[in-house]
Coordinates of C-alpha atoms and ligand atoms in Angstrom, one line a residue:
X1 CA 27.3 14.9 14.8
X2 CA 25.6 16.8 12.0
X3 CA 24.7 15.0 9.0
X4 CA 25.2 16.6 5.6
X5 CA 25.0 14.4 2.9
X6 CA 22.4 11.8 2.8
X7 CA 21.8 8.6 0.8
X8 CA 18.2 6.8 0.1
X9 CA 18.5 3.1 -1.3
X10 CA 15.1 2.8 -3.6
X11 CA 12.9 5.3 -4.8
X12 CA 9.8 4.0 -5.0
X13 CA 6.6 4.4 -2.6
X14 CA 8.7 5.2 0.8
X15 CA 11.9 6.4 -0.5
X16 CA 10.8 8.9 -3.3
X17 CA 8.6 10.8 -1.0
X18 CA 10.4 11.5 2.1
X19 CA 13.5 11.9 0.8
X20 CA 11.9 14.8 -1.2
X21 CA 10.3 16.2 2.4
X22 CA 14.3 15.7 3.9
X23 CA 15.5 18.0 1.2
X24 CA 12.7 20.5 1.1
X25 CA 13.1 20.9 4.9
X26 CA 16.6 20.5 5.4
X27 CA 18.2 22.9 2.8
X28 CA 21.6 22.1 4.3
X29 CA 21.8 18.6 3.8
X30 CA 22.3 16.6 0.6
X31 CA 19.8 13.9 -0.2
X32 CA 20.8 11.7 -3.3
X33 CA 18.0 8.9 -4.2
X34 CA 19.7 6.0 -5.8
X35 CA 18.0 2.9 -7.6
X36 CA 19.0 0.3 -9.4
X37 CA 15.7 0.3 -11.7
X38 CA 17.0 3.1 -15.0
X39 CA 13.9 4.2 -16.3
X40 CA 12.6 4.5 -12.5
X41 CA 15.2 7.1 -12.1
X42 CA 15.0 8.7 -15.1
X43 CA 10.9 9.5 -14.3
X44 CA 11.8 10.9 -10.9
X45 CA 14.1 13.6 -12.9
X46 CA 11.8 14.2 -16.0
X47 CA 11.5 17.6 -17.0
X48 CA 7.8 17.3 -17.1
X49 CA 6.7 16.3 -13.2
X50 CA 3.4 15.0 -14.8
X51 CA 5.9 12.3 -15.3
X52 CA 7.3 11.5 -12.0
X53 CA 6.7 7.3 -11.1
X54 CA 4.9 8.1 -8.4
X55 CA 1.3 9.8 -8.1
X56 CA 1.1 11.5 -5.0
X57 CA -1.2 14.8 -4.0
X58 CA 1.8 17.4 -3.3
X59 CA 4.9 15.5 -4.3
X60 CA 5.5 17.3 -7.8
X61 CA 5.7 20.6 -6.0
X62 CA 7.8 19.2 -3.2
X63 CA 10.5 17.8 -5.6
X64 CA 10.4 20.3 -8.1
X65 CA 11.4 22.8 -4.9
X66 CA 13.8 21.2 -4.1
X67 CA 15.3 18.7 -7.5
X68 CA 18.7 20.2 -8.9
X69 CA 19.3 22.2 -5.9
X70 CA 19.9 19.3 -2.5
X71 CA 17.8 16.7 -3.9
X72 CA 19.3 14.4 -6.6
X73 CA 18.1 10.8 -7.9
X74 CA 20.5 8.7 -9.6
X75 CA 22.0 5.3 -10.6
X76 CA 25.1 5.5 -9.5
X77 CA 24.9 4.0 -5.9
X78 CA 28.5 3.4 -5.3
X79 CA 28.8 7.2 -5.8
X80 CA 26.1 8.1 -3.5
X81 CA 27.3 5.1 -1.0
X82 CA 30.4 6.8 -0.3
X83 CA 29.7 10.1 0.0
X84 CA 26.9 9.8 2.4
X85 CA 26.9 10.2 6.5
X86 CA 24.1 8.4 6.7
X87 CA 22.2 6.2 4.2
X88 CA 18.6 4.9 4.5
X89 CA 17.8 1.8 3.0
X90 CA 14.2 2.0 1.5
X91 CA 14.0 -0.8 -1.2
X92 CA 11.4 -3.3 -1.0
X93 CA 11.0 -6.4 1.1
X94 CA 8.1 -9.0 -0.5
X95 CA 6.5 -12.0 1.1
X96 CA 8.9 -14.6 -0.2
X97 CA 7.3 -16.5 -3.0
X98 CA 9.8 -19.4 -2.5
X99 CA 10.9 -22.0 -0.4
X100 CA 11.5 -22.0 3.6
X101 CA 8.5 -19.0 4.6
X102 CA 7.2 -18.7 1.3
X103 CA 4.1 -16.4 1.4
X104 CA 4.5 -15.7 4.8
X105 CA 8.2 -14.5 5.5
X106 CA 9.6 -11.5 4.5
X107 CA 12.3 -11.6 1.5
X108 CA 15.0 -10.0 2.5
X109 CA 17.5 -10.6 -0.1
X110 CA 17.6 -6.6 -1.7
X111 CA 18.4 -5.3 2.0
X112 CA 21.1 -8.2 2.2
X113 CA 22.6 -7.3 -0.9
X114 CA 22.3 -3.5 -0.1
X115 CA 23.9 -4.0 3.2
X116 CA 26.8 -5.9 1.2
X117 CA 27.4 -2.6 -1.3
X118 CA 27.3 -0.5 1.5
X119 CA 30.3 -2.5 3.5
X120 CA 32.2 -2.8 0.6
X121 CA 32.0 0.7 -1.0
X122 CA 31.9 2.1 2.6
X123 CA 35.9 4.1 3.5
X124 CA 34.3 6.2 6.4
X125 CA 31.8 5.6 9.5
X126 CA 28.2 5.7 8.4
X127 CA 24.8 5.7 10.0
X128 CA 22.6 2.8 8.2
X129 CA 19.2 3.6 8.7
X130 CA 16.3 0.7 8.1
X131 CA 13.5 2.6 6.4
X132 CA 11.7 -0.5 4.6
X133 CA 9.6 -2.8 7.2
X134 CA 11.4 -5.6 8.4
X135 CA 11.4 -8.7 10.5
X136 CA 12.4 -7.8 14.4
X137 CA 15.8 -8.0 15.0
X138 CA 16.7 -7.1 11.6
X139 CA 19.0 -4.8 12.5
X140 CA 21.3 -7.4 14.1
X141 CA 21.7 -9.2 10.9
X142 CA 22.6 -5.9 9.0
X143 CA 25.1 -5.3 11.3
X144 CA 26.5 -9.0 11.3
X145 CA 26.9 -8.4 7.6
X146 CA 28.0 -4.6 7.3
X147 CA 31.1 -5.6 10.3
X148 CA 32.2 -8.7 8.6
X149 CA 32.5 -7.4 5.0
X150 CA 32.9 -3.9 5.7
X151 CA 36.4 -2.1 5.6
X152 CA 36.9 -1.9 9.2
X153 CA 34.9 1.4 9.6
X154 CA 31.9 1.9 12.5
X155 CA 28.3 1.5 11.0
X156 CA 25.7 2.3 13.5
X157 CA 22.2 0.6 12.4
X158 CA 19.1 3.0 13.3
X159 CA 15.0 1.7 12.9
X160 CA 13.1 4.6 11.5
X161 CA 9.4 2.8 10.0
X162 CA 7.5 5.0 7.7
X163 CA 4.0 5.4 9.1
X164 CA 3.2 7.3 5.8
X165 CA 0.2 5.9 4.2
X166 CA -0.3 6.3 0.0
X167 CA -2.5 9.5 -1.3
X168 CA -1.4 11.5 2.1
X169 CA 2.1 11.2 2.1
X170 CA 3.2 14.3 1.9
X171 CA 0.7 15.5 4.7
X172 CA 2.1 12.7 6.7
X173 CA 5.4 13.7 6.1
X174 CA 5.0 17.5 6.9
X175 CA 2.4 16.8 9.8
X176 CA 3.8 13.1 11.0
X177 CA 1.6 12.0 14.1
X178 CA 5.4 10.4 15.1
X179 CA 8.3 9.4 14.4
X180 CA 10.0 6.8 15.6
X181 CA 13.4 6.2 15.9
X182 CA 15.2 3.2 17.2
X183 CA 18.9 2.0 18.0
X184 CA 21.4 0.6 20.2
X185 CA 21.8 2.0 23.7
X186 CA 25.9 2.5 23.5
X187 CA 27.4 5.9 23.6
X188 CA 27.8 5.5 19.7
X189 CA 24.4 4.3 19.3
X190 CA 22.9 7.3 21.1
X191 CA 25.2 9.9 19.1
X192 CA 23.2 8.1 16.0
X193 CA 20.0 8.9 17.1
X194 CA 20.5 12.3 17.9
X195 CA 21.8 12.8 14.4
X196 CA 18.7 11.7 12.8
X197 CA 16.7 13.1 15.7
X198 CA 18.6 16.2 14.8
X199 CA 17.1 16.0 10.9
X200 CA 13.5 15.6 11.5
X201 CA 13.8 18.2 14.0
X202 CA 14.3 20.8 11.4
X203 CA 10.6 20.6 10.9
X204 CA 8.8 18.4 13.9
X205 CA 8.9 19.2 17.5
X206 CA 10.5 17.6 20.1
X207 CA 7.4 15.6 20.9
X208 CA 6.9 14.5 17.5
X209 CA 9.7 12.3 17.8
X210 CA 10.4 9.0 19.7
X211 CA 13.0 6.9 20.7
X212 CA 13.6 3.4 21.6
X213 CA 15.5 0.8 21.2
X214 CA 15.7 -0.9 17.9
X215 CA 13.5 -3.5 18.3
X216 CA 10.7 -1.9 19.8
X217 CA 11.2 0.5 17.3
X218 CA 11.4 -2.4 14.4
X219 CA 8.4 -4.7 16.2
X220 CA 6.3 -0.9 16.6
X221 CA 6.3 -1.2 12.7
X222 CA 4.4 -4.4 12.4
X223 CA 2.2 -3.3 15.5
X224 CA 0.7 -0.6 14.1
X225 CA -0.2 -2.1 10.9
X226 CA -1.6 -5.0 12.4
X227 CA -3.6 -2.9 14.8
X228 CA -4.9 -0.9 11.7
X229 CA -6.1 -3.6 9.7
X230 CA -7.7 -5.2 12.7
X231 CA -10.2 -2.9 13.1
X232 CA -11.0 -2.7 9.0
X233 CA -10.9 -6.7 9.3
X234 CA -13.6 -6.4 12.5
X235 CA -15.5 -3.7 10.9
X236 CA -16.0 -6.3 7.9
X237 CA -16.7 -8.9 10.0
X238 CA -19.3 -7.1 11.5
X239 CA -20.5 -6.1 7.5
X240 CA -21.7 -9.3 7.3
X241 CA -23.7 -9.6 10.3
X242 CA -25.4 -6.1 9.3
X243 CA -26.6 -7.5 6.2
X244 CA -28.1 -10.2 7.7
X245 CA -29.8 -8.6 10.1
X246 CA -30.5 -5.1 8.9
X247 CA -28.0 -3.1 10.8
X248 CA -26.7 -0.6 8.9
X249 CA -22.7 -1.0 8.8
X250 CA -22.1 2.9 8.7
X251 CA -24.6 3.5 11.4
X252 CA -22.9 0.9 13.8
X253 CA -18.9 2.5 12.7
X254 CA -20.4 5.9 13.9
X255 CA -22.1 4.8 17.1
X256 CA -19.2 2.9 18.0
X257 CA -16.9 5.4 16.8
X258 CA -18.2 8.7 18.8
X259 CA -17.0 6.3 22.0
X260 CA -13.5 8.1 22.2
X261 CA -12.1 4.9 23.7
X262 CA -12.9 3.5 20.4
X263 CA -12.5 6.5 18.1
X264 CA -13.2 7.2 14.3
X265 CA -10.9 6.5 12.2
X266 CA -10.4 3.0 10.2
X267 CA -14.2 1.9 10.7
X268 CA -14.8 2.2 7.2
X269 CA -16.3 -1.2 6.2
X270 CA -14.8 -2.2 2.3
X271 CA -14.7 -4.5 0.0
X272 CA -11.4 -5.3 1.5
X273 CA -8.1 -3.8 2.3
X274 CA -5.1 -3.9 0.4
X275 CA -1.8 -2.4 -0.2
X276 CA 1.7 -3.2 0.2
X277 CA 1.8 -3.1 3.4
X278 CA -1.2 -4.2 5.7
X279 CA -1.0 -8.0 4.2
X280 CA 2.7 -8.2 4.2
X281 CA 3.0 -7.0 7.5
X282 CA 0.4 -9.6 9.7
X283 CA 2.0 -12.2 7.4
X284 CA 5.5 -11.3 8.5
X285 CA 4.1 -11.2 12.0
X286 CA 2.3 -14.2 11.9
X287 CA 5.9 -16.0 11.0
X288 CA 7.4 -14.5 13.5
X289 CA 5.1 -15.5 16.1
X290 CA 5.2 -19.0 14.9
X291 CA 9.1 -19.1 14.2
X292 CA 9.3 -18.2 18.3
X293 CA 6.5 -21.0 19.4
X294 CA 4.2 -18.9 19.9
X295 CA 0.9 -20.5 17.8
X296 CA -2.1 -19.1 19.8
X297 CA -0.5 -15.5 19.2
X298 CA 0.3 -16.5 15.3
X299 CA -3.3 -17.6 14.3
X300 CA -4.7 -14.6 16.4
X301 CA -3.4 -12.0 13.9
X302 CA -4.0 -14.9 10.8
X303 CA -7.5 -14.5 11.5
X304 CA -7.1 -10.7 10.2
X305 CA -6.3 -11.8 6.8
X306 CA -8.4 -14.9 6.7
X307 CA -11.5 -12.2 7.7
X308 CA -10.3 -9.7 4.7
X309 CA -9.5 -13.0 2.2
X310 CA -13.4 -13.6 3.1
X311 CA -14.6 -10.1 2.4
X312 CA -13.3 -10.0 -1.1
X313 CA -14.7 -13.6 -1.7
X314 CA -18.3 -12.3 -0.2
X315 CA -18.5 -9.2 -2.2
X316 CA -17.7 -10.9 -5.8
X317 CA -20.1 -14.4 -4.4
X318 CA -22.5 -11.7 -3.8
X319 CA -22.3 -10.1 -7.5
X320 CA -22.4 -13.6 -9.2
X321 CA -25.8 -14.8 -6.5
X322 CA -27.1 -11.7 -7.1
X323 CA -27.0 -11.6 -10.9
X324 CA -29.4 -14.9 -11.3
X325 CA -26.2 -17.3 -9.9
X326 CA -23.7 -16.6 -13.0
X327 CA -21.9 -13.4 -14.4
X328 CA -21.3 -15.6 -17.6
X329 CA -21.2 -13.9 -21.0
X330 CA -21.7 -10.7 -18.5
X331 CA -20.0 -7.1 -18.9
X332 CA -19.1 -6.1 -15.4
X333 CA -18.2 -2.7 -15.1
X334 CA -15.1 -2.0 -12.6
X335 CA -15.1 1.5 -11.7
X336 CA -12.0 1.3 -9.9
X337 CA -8.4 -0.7 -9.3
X338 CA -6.2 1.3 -6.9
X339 CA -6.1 0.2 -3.7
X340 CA -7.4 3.4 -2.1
X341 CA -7.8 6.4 -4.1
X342 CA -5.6 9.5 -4.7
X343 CA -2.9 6.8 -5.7
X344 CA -1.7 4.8 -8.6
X345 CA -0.6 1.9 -6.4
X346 CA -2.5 -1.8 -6.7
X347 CA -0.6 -3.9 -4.4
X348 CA -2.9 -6.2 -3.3
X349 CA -5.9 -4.5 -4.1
X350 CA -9.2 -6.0 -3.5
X351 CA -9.9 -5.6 -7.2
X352 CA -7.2 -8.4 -8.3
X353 CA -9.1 -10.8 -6.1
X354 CA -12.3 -10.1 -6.9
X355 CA -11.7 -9.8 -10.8
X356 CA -10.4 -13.1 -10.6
X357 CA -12.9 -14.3 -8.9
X358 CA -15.5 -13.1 -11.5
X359 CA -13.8 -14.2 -14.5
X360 CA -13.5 -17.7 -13.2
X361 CA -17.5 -17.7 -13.3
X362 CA -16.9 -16.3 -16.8
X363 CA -17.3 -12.4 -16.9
X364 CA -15.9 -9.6 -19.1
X365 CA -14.3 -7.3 -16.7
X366 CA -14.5 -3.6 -18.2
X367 CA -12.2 -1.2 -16.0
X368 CA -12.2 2.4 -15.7
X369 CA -9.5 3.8 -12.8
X370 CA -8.4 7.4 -13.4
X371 CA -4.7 6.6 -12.5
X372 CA -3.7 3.1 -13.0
X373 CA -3.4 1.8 -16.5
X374 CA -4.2 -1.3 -18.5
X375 CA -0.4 -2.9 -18.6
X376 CA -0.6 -2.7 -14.9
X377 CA -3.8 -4.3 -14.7
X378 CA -3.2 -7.0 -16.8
X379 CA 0.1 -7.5 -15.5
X380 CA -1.2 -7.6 -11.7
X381 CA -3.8 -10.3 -12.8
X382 CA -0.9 -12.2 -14.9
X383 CA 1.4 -11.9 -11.5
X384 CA -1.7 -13.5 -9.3
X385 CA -2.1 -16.2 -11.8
X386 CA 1.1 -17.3 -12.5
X387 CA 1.8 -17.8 -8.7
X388 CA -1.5 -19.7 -8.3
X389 CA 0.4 -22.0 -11.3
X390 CA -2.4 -21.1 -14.1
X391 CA -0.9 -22.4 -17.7
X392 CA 0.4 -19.9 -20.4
X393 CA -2.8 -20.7 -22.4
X394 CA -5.3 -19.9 -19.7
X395 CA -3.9 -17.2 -18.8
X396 CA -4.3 -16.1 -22.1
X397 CA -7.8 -17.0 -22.2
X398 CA -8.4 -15.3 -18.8
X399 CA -6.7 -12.3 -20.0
X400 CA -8.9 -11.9 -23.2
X401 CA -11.6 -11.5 -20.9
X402 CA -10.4 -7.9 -19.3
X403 CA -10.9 -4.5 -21.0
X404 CA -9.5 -1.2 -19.7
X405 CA -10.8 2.1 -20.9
X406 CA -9.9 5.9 -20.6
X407 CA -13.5 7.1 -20.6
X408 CA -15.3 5.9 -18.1
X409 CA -18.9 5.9 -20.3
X410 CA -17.4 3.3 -22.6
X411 CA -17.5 0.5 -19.7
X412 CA -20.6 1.5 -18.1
X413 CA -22.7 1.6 -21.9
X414 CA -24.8 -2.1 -21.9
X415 CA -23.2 -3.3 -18.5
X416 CA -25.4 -5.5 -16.6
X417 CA -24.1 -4.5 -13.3
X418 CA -21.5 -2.0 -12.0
X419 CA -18.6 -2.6 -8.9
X420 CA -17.2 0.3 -7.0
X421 CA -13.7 -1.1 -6.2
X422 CA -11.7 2.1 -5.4
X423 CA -13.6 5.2 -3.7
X424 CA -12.2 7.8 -6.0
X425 CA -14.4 11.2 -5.4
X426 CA -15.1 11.6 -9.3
X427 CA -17.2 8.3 -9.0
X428 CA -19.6 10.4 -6.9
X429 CA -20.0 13.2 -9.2
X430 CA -21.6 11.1 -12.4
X431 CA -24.8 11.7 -14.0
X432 CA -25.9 8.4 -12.8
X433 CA -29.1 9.1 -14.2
X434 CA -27.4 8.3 -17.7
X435 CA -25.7 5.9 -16.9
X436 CA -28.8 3.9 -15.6
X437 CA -30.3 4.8 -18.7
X438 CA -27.3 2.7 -20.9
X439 CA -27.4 -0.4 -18.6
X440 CA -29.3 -3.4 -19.1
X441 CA -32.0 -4.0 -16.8
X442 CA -31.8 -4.5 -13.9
X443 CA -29.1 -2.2 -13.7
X444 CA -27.4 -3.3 -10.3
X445 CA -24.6 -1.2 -8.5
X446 CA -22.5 -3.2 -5.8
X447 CA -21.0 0.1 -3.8
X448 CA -17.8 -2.0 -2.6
X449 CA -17.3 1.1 -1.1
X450 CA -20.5 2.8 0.3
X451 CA -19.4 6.2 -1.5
X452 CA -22.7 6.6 -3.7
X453 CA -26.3 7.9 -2.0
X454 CA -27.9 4.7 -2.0
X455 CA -31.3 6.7 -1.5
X456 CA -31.0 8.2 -4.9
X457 CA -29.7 5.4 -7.4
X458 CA -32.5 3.5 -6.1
X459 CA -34.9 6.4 -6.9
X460 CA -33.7 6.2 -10.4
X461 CA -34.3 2.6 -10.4
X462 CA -31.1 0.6 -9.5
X463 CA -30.3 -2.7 -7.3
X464 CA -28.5 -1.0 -4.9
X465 CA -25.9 -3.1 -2.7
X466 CA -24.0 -1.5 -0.3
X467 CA -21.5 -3.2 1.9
X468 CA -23.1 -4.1 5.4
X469 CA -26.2 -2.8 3.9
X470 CA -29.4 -4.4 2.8
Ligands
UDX1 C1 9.3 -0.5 0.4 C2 9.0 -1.8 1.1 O1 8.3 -2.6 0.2 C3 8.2 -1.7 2.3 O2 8.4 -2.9 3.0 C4 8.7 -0.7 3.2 O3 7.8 -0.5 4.3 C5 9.0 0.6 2.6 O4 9.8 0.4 1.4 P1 8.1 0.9 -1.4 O5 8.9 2.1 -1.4 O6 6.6 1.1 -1.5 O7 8.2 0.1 -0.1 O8 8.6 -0.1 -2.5 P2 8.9 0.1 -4.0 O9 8.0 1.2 -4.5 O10 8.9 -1.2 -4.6 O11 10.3 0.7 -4.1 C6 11.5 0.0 -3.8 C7 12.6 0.5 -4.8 O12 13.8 -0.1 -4.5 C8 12.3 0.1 -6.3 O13 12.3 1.3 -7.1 C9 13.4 -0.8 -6.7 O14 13.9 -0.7 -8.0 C10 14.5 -0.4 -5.7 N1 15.5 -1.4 -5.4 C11 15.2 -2.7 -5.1 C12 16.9 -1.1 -5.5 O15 17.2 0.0 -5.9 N2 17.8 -2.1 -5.2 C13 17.5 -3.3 -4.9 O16 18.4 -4.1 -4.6 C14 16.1 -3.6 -4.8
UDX2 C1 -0.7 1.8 5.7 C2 -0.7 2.5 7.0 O1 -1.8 3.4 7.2 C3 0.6 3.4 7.1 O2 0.7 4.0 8.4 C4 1.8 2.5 6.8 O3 3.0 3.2 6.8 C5 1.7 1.8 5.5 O4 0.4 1.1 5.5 P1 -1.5 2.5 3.2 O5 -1.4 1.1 2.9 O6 -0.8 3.5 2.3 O7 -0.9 2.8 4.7 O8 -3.0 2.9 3.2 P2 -4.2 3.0 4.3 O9 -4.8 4.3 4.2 O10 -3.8 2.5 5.6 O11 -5.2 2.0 3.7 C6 -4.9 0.6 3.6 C7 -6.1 -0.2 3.0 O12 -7.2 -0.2 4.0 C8 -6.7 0.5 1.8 O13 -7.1 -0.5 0.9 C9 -8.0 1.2 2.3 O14 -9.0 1.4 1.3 C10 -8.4 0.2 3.4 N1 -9.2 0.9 4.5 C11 -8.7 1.9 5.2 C12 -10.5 0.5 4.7 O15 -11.0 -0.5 4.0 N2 -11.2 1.0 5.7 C13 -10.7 2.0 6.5 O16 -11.4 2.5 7.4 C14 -9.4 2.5 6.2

């Protein structure tokens, strides 16, 4: 079966990018990126690609290759429903905020109600494919609801998790380690496959691409994410232990690293990790394990997330001890509020958590981040706040205690100490000299990210603080 016409539900983070890479390598096919959210749309197909909702090293070039010609976003999801072979469903899927599995189960009410559009717009067989992470066994339930609202036509439900991570997406895409792709092990189920084995293998080799069955493929997702933030969350762990002891965090990642057993990537010790995914993910997994009796297993993986909880606590304790046991009345410079750099995404970043933590004690929060801007910061701090219950007033209050600037000079002039929150290069390239010069004294730097040469800022006459560093 070829495929030649493809449909993405939700362009955002997962869907925007690779359907951009499908078009761009696979000329043939038609890719059409629907989504509910107007303006969302209207971004993705602004003349000016400056514009485009997502920022994302390579993606402008990728979709302005390949927009207008096989790769089309628009609202109109019936439209695209129906004239699709195959239709990946990439919108998002939360930590429920309400009742049973709130902040640990996954919401799954926007695939629920995609899978009901899809059966009832649906006049010819279709390939559903799951893009967005979901619970195992997911699947199943899409297909329970696609056969018993659907028109009587054959729907074949495929797992293919994105592995891409934010600020190398379109590397990842081009040059994916894997991919994976799961599904039923009938003789419709395997036709499936090799349809959507079929597209990726217009630029991936054969061995670039596995395939299982759905729920390995489905519970790989939640594996691998797990596995990844284990090791940041034990790297962290073992932050603390450096500092008390006078290891050197860095030193230890590379000396356990060079074992090739162990390997060097994701040792970097932070002030935390964050991102939509990571959390969300152990969470999911946690719930999982739980919801099949399986406690020991559950609070295993919790202890991930209780061990990065704790390093965002530690690093803004350590500001407030460290500044004479209060930040009150304080300017705190942030430089810094993505959750990685080379992206304009904050989920869950580290910096929510710990500027809440410092305006509690009383702080003015100056930010500087060369890609996120003040209406998402304040609205990311709002969103925390209003789930931890805080009143309308407070919030208020809180609120008047955060500045965001476009020139980074303007929040590091009379700051009494500065955080590194996101490791954006730029940060490493500042006359630091200067800026020393404009602090009040001490001038203290807390490196949440050990990007700056601690050796030099304490030359020039800074309290340095690295993380797993004295
Ligand atoms: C999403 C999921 O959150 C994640 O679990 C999964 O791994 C990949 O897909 P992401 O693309 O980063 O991640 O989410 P987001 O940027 O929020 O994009 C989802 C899009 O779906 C949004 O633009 C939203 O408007 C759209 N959407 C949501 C719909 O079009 N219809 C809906 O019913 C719900
Ligand atoms: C992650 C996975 O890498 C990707 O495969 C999956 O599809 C989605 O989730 P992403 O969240 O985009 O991707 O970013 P990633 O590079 O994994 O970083 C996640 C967080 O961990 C960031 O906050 C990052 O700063 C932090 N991190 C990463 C560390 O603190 N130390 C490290 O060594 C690596």
């Amino acid at each position: 079966m070829k495929i030649k016409n493809i449909c993405c539900l939700g362009a955002g983070y997962v869907g925007g990018p690779t359907m951009s890479v499908i078009a761009l390598k696979c000329p043939d096919i038609k890719v059409t990126v629907v989504d509910l959210n107007e303006a969302r749309i209207a971004a993705w197909n602004d003349e000016n690609l400056d514009n485009l909702p997502i920022y994302e090293p390579g993606l402008a070039e990728v979709v302005s290759k390949a927009r207008g010609k096989n790769l089309f976003f628009s609202t109109d999801v019936d439209a695209a429903i129906d004239a699709a072979d195959m239709i990946f469903i990439a919108v998002n899927t939360p930590t429920k905020t309400y009742g049973e599995g709130k902040g640990m189960a996954a919401d799954l009410k926007f695939v629920e109600l995609c899978a009901r559009q899809i059966a009832s717009v649906a006049k010819n067989d279709k390939i559903i494919v799951e893009k967005s992470t979901l619970p195992v066994r997911t699947a199943e339930t899409l297909k329970n609801i696609l056969d018993s609202t659907g028109n009587g036509v054959n729907f074949e439900v495929l797992s293919n998790p994105e592995f891409l991570a934010e600020g190398t997406a379109i590397d990842d895409l081009f040059n994916a380690d894997r991919v994976l792709i799961g599904g039923n092990q009938t003789p419709s189920g395997k036709i499936a496959i090799q349809a959507l084995v079929d597209v990726y293998s217009n630029w991936l080799s054969p061995k670039q691409i596995l395939t299982t069955n759905v729920w390995s493929s489905e519970l790989s997702k939640l594996t691998a994410n797990a596995f990844l933030a284990q090791r940041i969350s034990s790297i962290n762990a073992l932050s603390a232990l450096c500092e008390a002891t006078e290891a050197d965090v860095d030193e230890v990642a590379h000396a356990i690293g060079t074992d090739s057993r162990i390997g060097p990537k994701f040792l970097k010790a932070s002030v935390g990790f964050g991102g939509s995914c990571f959390q969300k993910d152990i969470l999911n997994l946690v719930y999982l394990c739980r919801h099949f009796n399986l406690p020991e297993v559950a609070n295993y993986w919790e202890q991930v997330i209780i061990m990065n909880d704790y390093q965002k606590y530690r690093f803004a304790k350590n500001i407030i001890t460290t500044l004479f046991n209060t930040v009150n009345g304080k300017k705190i410079a942030f430089l810094g509020w993505a959750f990685k750099k080379d992206t304009n995404d904050t989920r869950e970043s580290a910096a929510i958590y710990v500027a809440d933590h410092l305006i509690e004690d009383g702080a003015d929060i100056h930010v500087y981040d060369p890609k996120v801007s003040e209406s998402k910061i304040k609205a990311d701090l709002r969103y925390l706040w209003e789930l931890e219950g805080t009143s309308e007033s407070r919030i208020t209050q809180k609120l008047a205690q955060v500045f965001v600037h476009k020139d980074y000079n303007e929040i590091l002039k009379n700051s009494h100490a500065i955080a590194i929150l996101t490791e954006w290069d730029e940060f490493t390239t500042y006359d630091w000299e200067k800026i020393y010069r404009n602090m009040y004294k001490p001038a203290f730097v807390f490196d949440g990210r050990n990007i700056l040469d601690e050796t030099v800022l304490k030359q020039i006459g800074f309290q340095f603080k690295g993380i797993g560093k004295v």
